[in-house]
Tab-separated table of N, CA and C in Angstrom:
chain	number	residue	atom	x	y	z
F	1	ASN	N	-15.348	-4.603	-11.575
F	1	ASN	CA	-14.890	-5.888	-11.510
F	1	ASN	C	-13.401	-6.368	-11.573
F	2	ALA	N	-13.140	-5.522	-13.030
F	2	ALA	CA	-12.154	-5.403	-13.381
F	2	ALA	C	-10.351	-4.996	-13.165
F	3	VAL	N	-11.539	-3.735	-12.119
F	3	VAL	CA	-10.401	-2.611	-11.477
F	3	VAL	C	-10.477	-3.588	-10.507
F	4	ALA	N	-11.325	-3.671	-9.325
F	4	ALA	CA	-10.605	-4.781	-8.046
F	4	ALA	C	-9.913	-5.671	-8.489
F	5	LEU	N	-10.049	-6.517	-9.490
F	5	LEU	CA	-8.617	-7.464	-9.781
F	5	LEU	C	-7.293	-7.163	-9.748
F	6	LEU	N	-7.117	-5.944	-10.791
F	6	LEU	CA	-5.902	-5.064	-10.704
F	6	LEU	C	-5.575	-4.768	-8.846
F	7	VAL	N	-6.680	-3.665	-8.543
F	7	VAL	CA	-6.236	-3.826	-7.380
F	7	VAL	C	-6.217	-4.694	-6.854
F	8	VAL	N	-6.661	-5.391	-5.725
F	8	VAL	CA	-5.937	-6.627	-5.610
F	8	VAL	C	-4.840	-7.210	-5.851
F	9	PHE	N	-4.701	-7.334	-7.230
F	9	PHE	CA	-3.744	-7.933	-7.695
F	9	PHE	C	-2.151	-7.355	-7.551
F	10	PHE	N	-2.388	-5.748	-7.548
F	10	PHE	CA	-0.951	-4.607	-6.926
F	10	PHE	C	-0.456	-4.512	-6.078
F	11	PHE	N	-1.996	-5.148	-5.031
F	11	PHE	CA	-1.376	-4.808	-3.515
F	11	PHE	C	-0.877	-5.821	-3.389
F	12	VAL	N	-1.121	-7.603	-3.370
F	12	VAL	CA	-0.875	-8.447	-3.504
F	12	VAL	C	0.923	-8.372	-3.841
F	13	THR	N	1.373	-8.375	-5.030
F	13	THR	CA	2.127	-8.043	-5.341
F	13	THR	C	3.226	-6.873	-4.772
F	14	TRP	N	2.685	-5.984	-4.105
F	14	TRP	CA	3.710	-5.107	-3.791
F	14	TRP	C	3.654	-5.455	-2.673
F	15	LEU	N	2.895	-6.046	-1.460
F	15	LEU	CA	3.133	-6.758	-0.123
F	15	LEU	C	3.871	-7.549	-0.143
F	16	LEU	N	4.182	-8.439	-0.984
F	16	LEU	CA	4.975	-9.639	-1.110
F	16	LEU	C	6.152	-8.867	-1.455
F	17	ARG	N	6.293	-7.737	-1.877
F	17	ARG	CA	7.814	-7.363	-2.129
F	17	ARG	C	8.336	-6.466	-1.109
F	18	THR	N	6.817	-6.038	0.469
F	18	THR	CA	7.897	-5.795	1.458
F	18	THR	C	8.374	-6.695	2.503
F	19	PRO	N	9.341	-6.127	3.254
F	19	PRO	CA	9.399	-7.312	3.983
F	19	PRO	C	8.519	-7.909	5.289
F	20	PHE	N	7.382	-8.014	5.424
F	20	PHE	CA	5.961	-8.304	5.952
F	20	PHE	C	6.354	-9.832	4.740
F	21	GLY	N	6.121	-8.854	3.213
F	21	GLY	CA	4.977	-10.370	2.294
F	21	GLY	C	6.500	-11.452	2.761
F	22	ARG	N	8.394	-11.170	2.668
F	22	ARG	CA	9.475	-11.515	2.882
F	22	ARG	C	9.307	-12.660	3.716
F	23	ILE	N	8.639	-12.135	5.189
F	23	ILE	CA	8.205	-12.848	5.741
F	23	ILE	C	7.221	-13.848	6.285
F	24	ALA	N	6.288	-13.332	5.006
F	24	ALA	CA	5.294	-14.474	5.106
F	24	ALA	C	5.571	-15.998	3.859
F	25	VAL	N	6.328	-15.164	3.234
F	25	VAL	CA	7.066	-16.414	1.938
F	25	VAL	C	7.912	-17.485	2.925
F	26	GLY	N	8.624	-16.458	3.730
F	26	GLY	CA	9.331	-17.608	4.680
F	26	GLY	C	8.547	-18.325	5.697
F	27	ILE	N	7.576	-17.970	6.116
F	27	ILE	CA	6.383	-19.284	6.659
F	27	ILE	C	5.826	-19.741	5.689
F	28	ARG	N	5.745	-19.956	4.787
F	28	ARG	CA	5.347	-20.853	4.149
F	28	ARG	C	6.699	-21.943	3.551
F	29	GLU	N	7.581	-21.639	3.400
F	29	GLU	CA	8.658	-22.004	3.258
F	29	GLU	C	9.412	-23.164	3.954
F	30	ASN	N	9.148	-22.925	5.202
F	30	ASN	CA	9.994	-23.236	6.902
F	30	ASN	C	9.231	-22.505	7.755
F	31	GLU	N	7.974	-22.422	8.138
F	31	GLU	CA	8.291	-21.699	9.282
F	31	GLU	C	8.628	-22.252	10.273
F	32	THR	N	9.493	-22.907	10.882
F	32	THR	CA	10.438	-23.542	11.862
F	32	THR	C	11.422	-22.559	12.116
F	33	ARG	N	12.365	-22.427	10.906
F	33	ARG	CA	12.890	-21.193	10.336
F	33	ARG	C	12.674	-19.724	10.831
F	34	VAL	N	11.539	-19.563	9.996
F	34	VAL	CA	11.318	-18.148	10.441
F	34	VAL	C	11.576	-17.712	12.314
F	35	SER	N	10.297	-18.982	12.939
F	35	SER	CA	10.252	-19.147	14.129
F	35	SER	C	11.861	-18.503	14.794
F	36	LEU	N	12.541	-19.063	14.566
F	36	LEU	CA	13.832	-19.495	15.105
F	36	LEU	C	14.378	-18.193	14.844
F	37	MET	N	14.210	-17.318	13.838
F	37	MET	CA	14.760	-16.248	13.442
F	37	MET	C	14.463	-15.022	14.714
F	38	GLY	N	13.154	-15.282	15.277
F	38	GLY	CA	12.763	-14.784	16.056
F	38	GLY	C	11.843	-13.764	15.706
F	39	TYR	N	10.803	-14.290	14.871
F	39	TYR	CA	9.715	-13.889	14.206
F	39	TYR	C	8.471	-13.828	14.754
F	40	ASP	N	8.038	-13.133	14.755
F	40	ASP	CA	6.162	-14.226	15.662
F	40	ASP	C	6.005	-14.754	14.799
F	41	VAL	N	5.162	-15.946	14.610
F	41	VAL	CA	4.607	-16.576	13.352
F	41	VAL	C	3.435	-16.601	13.323
F	42	ARG	N	3.224	-16.517	14.377
F	42	ARG	CA	1.509	-16.687	15.369
F	42	ARG	C	0.902	-15.634	14.834
F	43	ALA	N	1.723	-14.285	15.080
F	43	ALA	CA	0.683	-12.655	14.398
F	43	ALA	C	0.738	-13.070	13.475
F	44	ARG	N	2.533	-12.720	12.609
F	44	ARG	CA	2.443	-13.067	11.265
F	44	ARG	C	0.565	-13.531	9.983
F	45	LYS	N	0.421	-14.689	10.570
F	45	LYS	CA	0.404	-15.381	10.021
F	45	LYS	C	-1.815	-15.007	10.500
F	46	THR	N	-1.949	-14.474	11.352
F	46	THR	CA	-2.980	-13.874	12.070
F	46	THR	C	-3.648	-12.615	11.227
F	47	ALA	N	-2.334	-12.109	10.811
F	47	ALA	CA	-2.391	-10.643	9.327
F	47	ALA	C	-2.651	-11.153	8.661
F	48	LEU	N	-2.100	-12.642	7.848
F	48	LEU	CA	-1.682	-12.402	7.265
F	48	LEU	C	-3.679	-13.205	6.726
F	49	PHE	N	-4.362	-13.865	7.769
F	49	PHE	CA	-5.514	-15.009	7.500
F	49	PHE	C	-6.420	-13.199	7.300
F	50	ALA	N	-6.435	-12.522	7.935
F	50	ALA	CA	-7.260	-11.071	7.797
F	50	ALA	C	-6.776	-10.619	6.636
F	51	ILE	N	-5.710	-10.396	6.551
F	51	ILE	CA	-5.651	-9.406	5.026
F	51	ILE	C	-6.435	-10.354	3.942
F	52	GLY	N	-5.800	-11.909	3.790
F	52	GLY	CA	-7.193	-13.066	2.959
F	52	GLY	C	-8.575	-12.740	3.496
F	53	ALA	N	-9.179	-13.243	4.301
F	53	ALA	CA	-10.712	-12.453	4.552
F	53	ALA	C	-11.250	-11.500	5.007
F	54	GLY	N	-10.081	-10.157	3.676
F	54	GLY	CA	-10.601	-8.735	3.703
F	54	GLY	C	-10.454	-8.685	1.985
F	55	ILE	N	-10.042	-10.165	1.433
F	55	ILE	CA	-9.712	-9.973	-0.297
F	55	ILE	C	-11.246	-10.848	-0.378
F	56	ALA	N	-11.125	-11.692	0.655
F	56	ALA	CA	-12.032	-12.869	0.077
F	56	ALA	C	-13.454	-11.610	0.764
F	57	GLY	N	-13.664	-10.937	1.112
F	57	GLY	CA	-15.373	-10.505	1.986
F	57	GLY	C	-15.119	-9.617	-0.020
F	58	LEU	N	-13.711	-8.767	-0.010
F	58	LEU	CA	-14.363	-8.061	-1.061
F	58	LEU	C	-15.060	-8.384	-2.970
F	59	ALA	N	-14.073	-10.034	-2.938
F	59	ALA	CA	-14.635	-10.701	-3.758
F	59	ALA	C	-15.723	-11.311	-3.911
F	60	GLY	N	-16.955	-11.415	-2.302
F	60	GLY	CA	-18.247	-11.143	-1.737
F	60	GLY	C	-19.007	-10.820	-1.713
F	61	GLY	N	-18.443	-9.670	-2.013
F	61	GLY	CA	-19.360	-8.345	-2.416
F	61	GLY	C	-19.430	-7.738	-3.473
F	62	LEU	N	-18.512	-8.107	-4.200
F	62	LEU	CA	-18.461	-8.016	-5.490
F	62	LEU	C	-19.935	-9.055	-6.626
F	63	PHE	N	-19.349	-10.077	-6.443
F	63	PHE	CA	-20.278	-11.683	-6.531
F	63	PHE	C	-21.428	-11.098	-6.130
F	64	ALA	N	-21.685	-11.000	-4.945
F	64	ALA	CA	-23.343	-10.236	-4.734
F	64	ALA	C	-23.952	-9.793	-5.254
F	65	ASN	N	-23.008	-8.514	-5.734
F	65	ASN	CA	-23.549	-6.970	-6.319
F	65	ASN	C	-23.435	-7.761	-7.295
F	66	TRP	N	-22.857	-8.742	-8.434
F	66	TRP	CA	-23.251	-9.820	-10.004
F	66	TRP	C	-24.411	-10.517	-10.067
F	67	ALA	N	-24.025	-10.955	-8.613
F	67	ALA	CA	-25.307	-11.714	-8.690
F	67	ALA	C	-26.780	-11.810	-8.870
F	68	GLU	N	-26.722	-10.912	-7.977
F	68	GLU	CA	-28.371	-9.621	-7.436
F	68	GLU	C	-29.517	-10.621	-6.310
F	69	ILE	N	-28.585	-11.949	-6.190
F	69	ILE	CA	-29.214	-12.851	-4.831
F	69	ILE	C	-27.825	-13.649	-4.581
F	70	VAL	N	-27.924	-14.476	-3.290
F	70	VAL	CA	-26.868	-14.835	-2.751
F	70	VAL	C	-27.735	-15.951	-1.672
F	71	THR	N	-27.845	-17.194	-2.615
F	71	THR	CA	-28.663	-18.036	-1.768
F	71	THR	C	-27.422	-19.272	-1.185
F	72	PRO	N	-28.027	-20.780	-0.665
F	72	PRO	CA	-26.944	-21.107	-0.225
F	72	PRO	C	-26.567	-22.053	-1.451
F	73	GLY	N	-27.537	-22.257	-2.110
F	73	GLY	CA	-27.408	-23.217	-3.137
F	73	GLY	C	-26.458	-22.591	-4.473
F	74	LEU	N	-26.733	-21.886	-3.886
F	74	LEU	CA	-25.502	-21.137	-5.356
F	74	LEU	C	-24.229	-22.156	-4.807
F	75	PHE	N	-23.585	-22.381	-3.527
F	75	PHE	CA	-22.176	-22.561	-3.647
F	75	PHE	C	-22.241	-24.441	-3.150
F	76	SER	N	-21.842	-24.548	-3.999
F	76	SER	CA	-22.476	-26.228	-4.140
F	76	SER	C	-20.472	-26.906	-4.176
F	77	LEU	N	-20.922	-28.548	-3.759
F	77	LEU	CA	-19.421	-28.524	-3.890
F	77	LEU	C	-19.127	-28.688	-5.014
F	78	GLY	N	-19.663	-28.519	-6.152
F	78	GLY	CA	-19.255	-28.362	-7.227
F	78	GLY	C	-18.432	-27.355	-8.047
F	79	GLN	N	-19.128	-26.330	-7.644
F	79	GLN	CA	-18.393	-24.887	-7.514
F	79	GLN	C	-17.507	-24.470	-6.701
F	80	SER	N	-16.857	-24.918	-5.549
F	80	SER	CA	-15.943	-25.224	-5.270
F	80	SER	C	-15.089	-25.969	-5.158
F	81	ALA	N	-14.930	-27.686	-5.742
F	81	ALA	CA	-13.994	-27.966	-6.672
F	81	ALA	C	-13.944	-27.278	-7.904
F	82	GLU	N	-14.868	-26.370	-8.327
F	82	GLU	CA	-14.587	-26.060	-9.626
F	82	GLU	C	-13.220	-24.507	-9.451
F	83	ILE	N	-13.410	-23.755	-7.830
F	83	ILE	CA	-12.922	-23.029	-8.098
F	83	ILE	C	-10.870	-23.621	-7.288
F	84	ILE	N	-11.446	-24.554	-6.988
F	84	ILE	CA	-10.428	-25.112	-6.417
F	84	ILE	C	-9.150	-25.658	-7.453
F	85	ILE	N	-10.291	-26.086	-8.830
F	85	ILE	CA	-9.344	-26.558	-10.051
F	85	ILE	C	-8.804	-25.127	-10.875
F	86	TRP	N	-9.515	-24.057	-10.509
F	86	TRP	CA	-9.161	-22.990	-11.089
F	86	TRP	C	-7.695	-22.811	-10.668
F	87	CYS	N	-7.335	-23.085	-9.342
F	87	CYS	CA	-6.372	-22.592	-9.023
F	87	CYS	C	-5.271	-23.552	-9.382
F	88	ILE	N	-5.602	-24.755	-9.166
F	88	ILE	CA	-4.344	-25.692	-9.685
F	88	ILE	C	-4.093	-26.050	-11.237
F	89	VAL	N	-5.613	-25.482	-12.287
F	89	VAL	CA	-4.528	-25.822	-13.455
F	89	VAL	C	-3.425	-24.211	-13.837
F	90	GLY	N	-4.364	-23.141	-13.589
F	90	GLY	CA	-3.119	-21.900	-12.992
F	90	GLY	C	-1.969	-22.003	-12.449
F	91	GLY	N	-1.547	-23.222	-12.083
F	91	GLY	CA	-0.503	-22.923	-11.219
F	91	GLY	C	-0.229	-22.615	-10.115
F	92	LEU	N	-0.253	-23.314	-8.712
F	92	LEU	CA	-0.341	-23.144	-7.218
F	92	LEU	C	1.102	-22.388	-6.780
F	93	GLY	N	0.901	-20.777	-6.342
F	93	GLY	CA	2.096	-20.183	-5.413
F	93	GLY	C	2.617	-19.696	-6.517
F	94	THR	N	1.726	-19.171	-7.221
F	94	THR	CA	1.945	-17.732	-7.983
F	94	THR	C	0.751	-16.781	-8.069
F	95	ARG	N	0.975	-15.678	-8.199
F	95	ARG	CA	-0.405	-14.525	-8.476
F	95	ARG	C	-1.384	-14.645	-9.311
F	96	PHE	N	-0.373	-15.057	-10.821
F	96	PHE	CA	-1.224	-15.078	-12.296
F	96	PHE	C	-2.162	-16.030	-12.453
F	97	GLY	N	-1.399	-17.044	-11.662
F	97	GLY	CA	-1.921	-18.785	-11.876
F	97	GLY	C	-3.619	-18.724	-12.123
F	98	PRO	N	-3.505	-18.464	-10.687
F	98	PRO	CA	-5.196	-18.819	-10.501
F	98	PRO	C	-6.328	-17.556	-11.641
F	99	ILE	N	-5.526	-17.231	-12.014
F	99	ILE	CA	-5.885	-15.737	-12.399
F	99	ILE	C	-6.382	-16.133	-14.363
F	100	LEU	N	-4.698	-16.632	-14.529
F	100	LEU	CA	-5.651	-17.213	-15.934
F	100	LEU	C	-6.429	-19.148	-15.787
F	101	GLY	N	-5.821	-19.774	-14.379
F	101	GLY	CA	-6.373	-20.489	-14.922
F	101	GLY	C	-8.377	-20.572	-14.510
F	102	ALA	N	-9.036	-19.540	-14.173
F	102	ALA	CA	-10.236	-18.984	-13.506
F	102	ALA	C	-10.681	-19.008	-15.353
F	103	ILE	N	-9.254	-18.355	-15.927
F	103	ILE	CA	-9.956	-18.350	-17.783
F	103	ILE	C	-9.934	-19.281	-18.844
F	104	THR	N	-9.134	-20.017	-18.337
F	104	THR	CA	-9.151	-20.643	-19.355
F	104	THR	C	-10.355	-22.015	-19.332
F	105	GLN	N	-10.266	-22.222	-17.996
F	105	GLN	CA	-11.304	-22.975	-17.022
F	105	GLN	C	-13.249	-22.504	-17.727
F	106	LYS	N	-13.289	-21.143	-17.738
F	106	LYS	CA	-13.860	-20.712	-18.011
F	106	LYS	C	-14.669	-20.554	-19.920
F	107	LYS	N	-13.496	-20.701	-20.633
F	107	LYS	CA	-13.662	-20.289	-22.220
F	107	LYS	C	-13.994	-21.340	-22.570
F	108	LYS	N	-13.828	-22.466	-22.010
F	108	LYS	CA	-14.432	-23.947	-22.200
F	108	LYS	C	-15.814	-24.213	-21.872
């Protein structure tokens, strides 16, 4: 699991340094400006959604392997709120922040 975390972390870091990643950051900051610069915002957002879905699928597969059983009861409102808290504690808009937030919240 730690290997997958590192692979995804370095993949996202690499992706954000590419021209595609710079456009993605531009879309986050000011979508209209990026659109007026001539980039297809809808296509970029679709690609980013697909990349995020792939990362979420990898995480879900690793979770299912760890938990050995996956039922709807595992994913309650409290679990969803806890994951959002991890991201907020770590800092929104950073790559290392949610990791740090999850570590500090799980230590308690």
